[in-house]
PDB file of C-alpha atoms in Angstrom:
ATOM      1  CA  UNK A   1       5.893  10.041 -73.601  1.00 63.00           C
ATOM      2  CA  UNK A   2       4.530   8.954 -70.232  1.00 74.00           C
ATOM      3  CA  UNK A   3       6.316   9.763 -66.809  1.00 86.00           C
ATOM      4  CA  UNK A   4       5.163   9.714 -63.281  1.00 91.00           C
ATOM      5  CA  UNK A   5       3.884  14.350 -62.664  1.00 93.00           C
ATOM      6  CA  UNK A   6       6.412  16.408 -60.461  1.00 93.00           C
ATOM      7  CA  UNK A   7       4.490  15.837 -57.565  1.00 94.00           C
ATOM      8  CA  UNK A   8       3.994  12.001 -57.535  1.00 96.00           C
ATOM      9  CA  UNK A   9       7.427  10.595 -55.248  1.00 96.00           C
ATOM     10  CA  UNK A  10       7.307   6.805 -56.047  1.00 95.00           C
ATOM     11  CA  UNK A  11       8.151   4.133 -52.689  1.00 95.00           C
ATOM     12  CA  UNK A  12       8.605   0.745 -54.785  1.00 91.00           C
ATOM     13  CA  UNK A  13       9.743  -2.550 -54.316  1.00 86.00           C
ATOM     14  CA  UNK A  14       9.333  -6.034 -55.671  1.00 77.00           C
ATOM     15  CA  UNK A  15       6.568  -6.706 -52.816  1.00 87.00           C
ATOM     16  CA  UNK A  16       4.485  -3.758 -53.525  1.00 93.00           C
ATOM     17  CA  UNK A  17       4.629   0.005 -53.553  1.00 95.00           C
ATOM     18  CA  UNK A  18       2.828   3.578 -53.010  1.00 96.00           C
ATOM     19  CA  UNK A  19       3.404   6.506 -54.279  1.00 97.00           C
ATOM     20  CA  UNK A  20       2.665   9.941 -52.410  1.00 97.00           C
ATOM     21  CA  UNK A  21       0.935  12.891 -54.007  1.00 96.00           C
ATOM     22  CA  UNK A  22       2.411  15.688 -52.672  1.00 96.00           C
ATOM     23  CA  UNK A  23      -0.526  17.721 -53.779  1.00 94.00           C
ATOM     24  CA  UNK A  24      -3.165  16.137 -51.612  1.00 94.00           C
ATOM     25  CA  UNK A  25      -1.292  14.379 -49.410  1.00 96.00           C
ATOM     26  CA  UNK A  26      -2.635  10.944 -50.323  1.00 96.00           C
ATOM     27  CA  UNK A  27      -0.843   7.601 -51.146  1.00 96.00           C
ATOM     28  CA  UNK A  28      -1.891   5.263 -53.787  1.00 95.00           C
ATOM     29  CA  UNK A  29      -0.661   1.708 -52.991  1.00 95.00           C
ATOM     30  CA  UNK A  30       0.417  -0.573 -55.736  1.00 95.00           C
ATOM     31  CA  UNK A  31       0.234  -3.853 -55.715  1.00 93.00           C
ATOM     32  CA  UNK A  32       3.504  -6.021 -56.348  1.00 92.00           C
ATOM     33  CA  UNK A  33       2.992  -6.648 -60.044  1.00 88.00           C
ATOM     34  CA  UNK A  34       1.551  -2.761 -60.448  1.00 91.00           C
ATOM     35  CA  UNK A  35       4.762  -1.644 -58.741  1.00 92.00           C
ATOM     36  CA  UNK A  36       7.062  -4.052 -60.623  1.00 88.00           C
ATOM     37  CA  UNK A  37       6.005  -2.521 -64.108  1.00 87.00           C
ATOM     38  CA  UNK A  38       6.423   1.185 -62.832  1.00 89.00           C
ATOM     39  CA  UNK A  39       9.915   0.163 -61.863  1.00 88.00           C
ATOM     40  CA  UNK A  40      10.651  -1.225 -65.215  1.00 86.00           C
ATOM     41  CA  UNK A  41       8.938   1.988 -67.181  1.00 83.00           C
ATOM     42  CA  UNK A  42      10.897   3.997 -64.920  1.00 85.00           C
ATOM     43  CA  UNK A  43      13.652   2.670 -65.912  1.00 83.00           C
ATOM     44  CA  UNK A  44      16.356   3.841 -68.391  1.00 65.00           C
ATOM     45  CA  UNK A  45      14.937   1.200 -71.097  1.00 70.00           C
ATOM     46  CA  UNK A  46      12.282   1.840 -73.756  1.00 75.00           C
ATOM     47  CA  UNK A  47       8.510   0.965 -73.230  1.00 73.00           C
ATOM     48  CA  UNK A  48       9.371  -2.171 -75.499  1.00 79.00           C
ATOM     49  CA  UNK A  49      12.256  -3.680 -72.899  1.00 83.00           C
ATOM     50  CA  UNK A  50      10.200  -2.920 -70.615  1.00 81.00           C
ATOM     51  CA  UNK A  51       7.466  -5.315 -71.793  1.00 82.00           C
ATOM     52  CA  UNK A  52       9.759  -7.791 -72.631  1.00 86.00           C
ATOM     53  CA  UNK A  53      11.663  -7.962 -69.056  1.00 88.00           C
ATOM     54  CA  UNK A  54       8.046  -8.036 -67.378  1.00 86.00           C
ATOM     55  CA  UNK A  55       6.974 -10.801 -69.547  1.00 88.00           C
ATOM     56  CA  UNK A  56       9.757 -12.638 -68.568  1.00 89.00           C
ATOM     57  CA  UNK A  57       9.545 -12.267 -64.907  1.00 86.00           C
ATOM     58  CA  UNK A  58       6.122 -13.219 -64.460  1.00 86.00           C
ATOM     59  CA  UNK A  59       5.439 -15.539 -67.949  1.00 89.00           C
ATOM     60  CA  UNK A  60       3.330 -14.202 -69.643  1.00 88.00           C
ATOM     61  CA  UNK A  61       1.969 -13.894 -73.255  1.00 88.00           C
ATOM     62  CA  UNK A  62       4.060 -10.422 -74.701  1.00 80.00           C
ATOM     63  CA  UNK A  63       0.507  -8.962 -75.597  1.00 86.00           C
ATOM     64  CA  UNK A  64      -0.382  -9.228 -71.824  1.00 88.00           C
ATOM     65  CA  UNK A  65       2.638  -7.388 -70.571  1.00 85.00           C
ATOM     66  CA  UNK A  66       1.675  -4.207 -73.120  1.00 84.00           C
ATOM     67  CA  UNK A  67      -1.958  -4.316 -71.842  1.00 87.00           C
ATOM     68  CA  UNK A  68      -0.448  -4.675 -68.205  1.00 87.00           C
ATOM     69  CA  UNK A  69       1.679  -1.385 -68.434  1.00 83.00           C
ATOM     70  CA  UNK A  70      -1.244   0.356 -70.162  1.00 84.00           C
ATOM     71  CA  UNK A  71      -3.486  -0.358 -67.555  1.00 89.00           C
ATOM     72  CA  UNK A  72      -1.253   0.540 -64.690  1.00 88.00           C
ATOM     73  CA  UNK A  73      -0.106   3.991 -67.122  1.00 85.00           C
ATOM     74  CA  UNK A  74      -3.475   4.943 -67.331  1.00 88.00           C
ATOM     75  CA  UNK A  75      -4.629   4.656 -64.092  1.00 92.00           C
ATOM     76  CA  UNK A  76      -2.021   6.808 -62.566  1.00 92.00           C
ATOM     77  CA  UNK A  77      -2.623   9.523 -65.229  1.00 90.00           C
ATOM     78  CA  UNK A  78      -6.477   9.355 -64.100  1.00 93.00           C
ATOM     79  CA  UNK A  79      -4.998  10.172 -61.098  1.00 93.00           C
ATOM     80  CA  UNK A  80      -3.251  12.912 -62.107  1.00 93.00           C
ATOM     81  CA  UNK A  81       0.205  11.143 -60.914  1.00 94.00           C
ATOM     82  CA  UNK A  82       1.453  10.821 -64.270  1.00 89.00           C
ATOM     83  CA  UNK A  83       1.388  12.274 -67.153  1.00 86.00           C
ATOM     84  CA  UNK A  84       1.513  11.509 -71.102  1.00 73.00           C
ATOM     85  CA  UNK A  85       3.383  14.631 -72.319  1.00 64.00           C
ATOM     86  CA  UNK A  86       7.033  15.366 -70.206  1.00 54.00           C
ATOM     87  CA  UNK A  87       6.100  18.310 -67.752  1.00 50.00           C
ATOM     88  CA  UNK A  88       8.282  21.624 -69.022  1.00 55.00           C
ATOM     89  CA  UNK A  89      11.022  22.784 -66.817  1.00 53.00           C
ATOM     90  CA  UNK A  90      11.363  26.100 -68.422  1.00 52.00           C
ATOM     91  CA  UNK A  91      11.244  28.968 -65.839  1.00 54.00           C
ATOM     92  CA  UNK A  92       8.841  32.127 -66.934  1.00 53.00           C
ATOM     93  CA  UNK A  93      11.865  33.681 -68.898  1.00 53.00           C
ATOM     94  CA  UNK A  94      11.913  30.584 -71.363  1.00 55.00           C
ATOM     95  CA  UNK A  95      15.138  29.163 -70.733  1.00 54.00           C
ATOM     96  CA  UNK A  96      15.894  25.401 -68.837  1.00 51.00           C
TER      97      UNK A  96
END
């Protein structure tokens, strides 16, 4: 499962976005059609309605939506703002 790491604080709109790394301090900016597929994947929907709602908004061919959101998945986890396994919560003693 992909999600954005615990120190990656998303800033996203329809016209664009960034997202600060609270780790180094940087921001990566997004670019409007980056940031509108991060909004859909964070959204409560499945990778699948995701696709599908992004295809719809901008037109395109379902396979390019998929390859869109892959491309914008892995190059935040490069980045170390996301990753592909959910980050664990459990404190030292094992419990949530």
């Amino acid at each position: 499962m992909w999600q954005l790491a615990e120190s990656a604080h998303p800033v996203l709109t329809d016209e664009g976005g960034a997202i600060l790394d609270e780790r180094t301090g940087r921001w990566t900016h997004l670019t409007p059609t980056a940031s509108a597929a991060l909004l859909l994947l964070l959204a409560d929907t499945t990778a699948e309605e995701a696709a599908g709602q992004y295809t719809e908004r901008y037109g395109l061919p379902a396979g390019q939506a998929g390859a869109d959101f892959r491309t914008v998945a892995d190059a935040l986890t490069a980045q170390g703002l996301a990753v592909e396994e959910p980050v664990s919560r459990r404190g030292w003693w094992g419990w949530r």
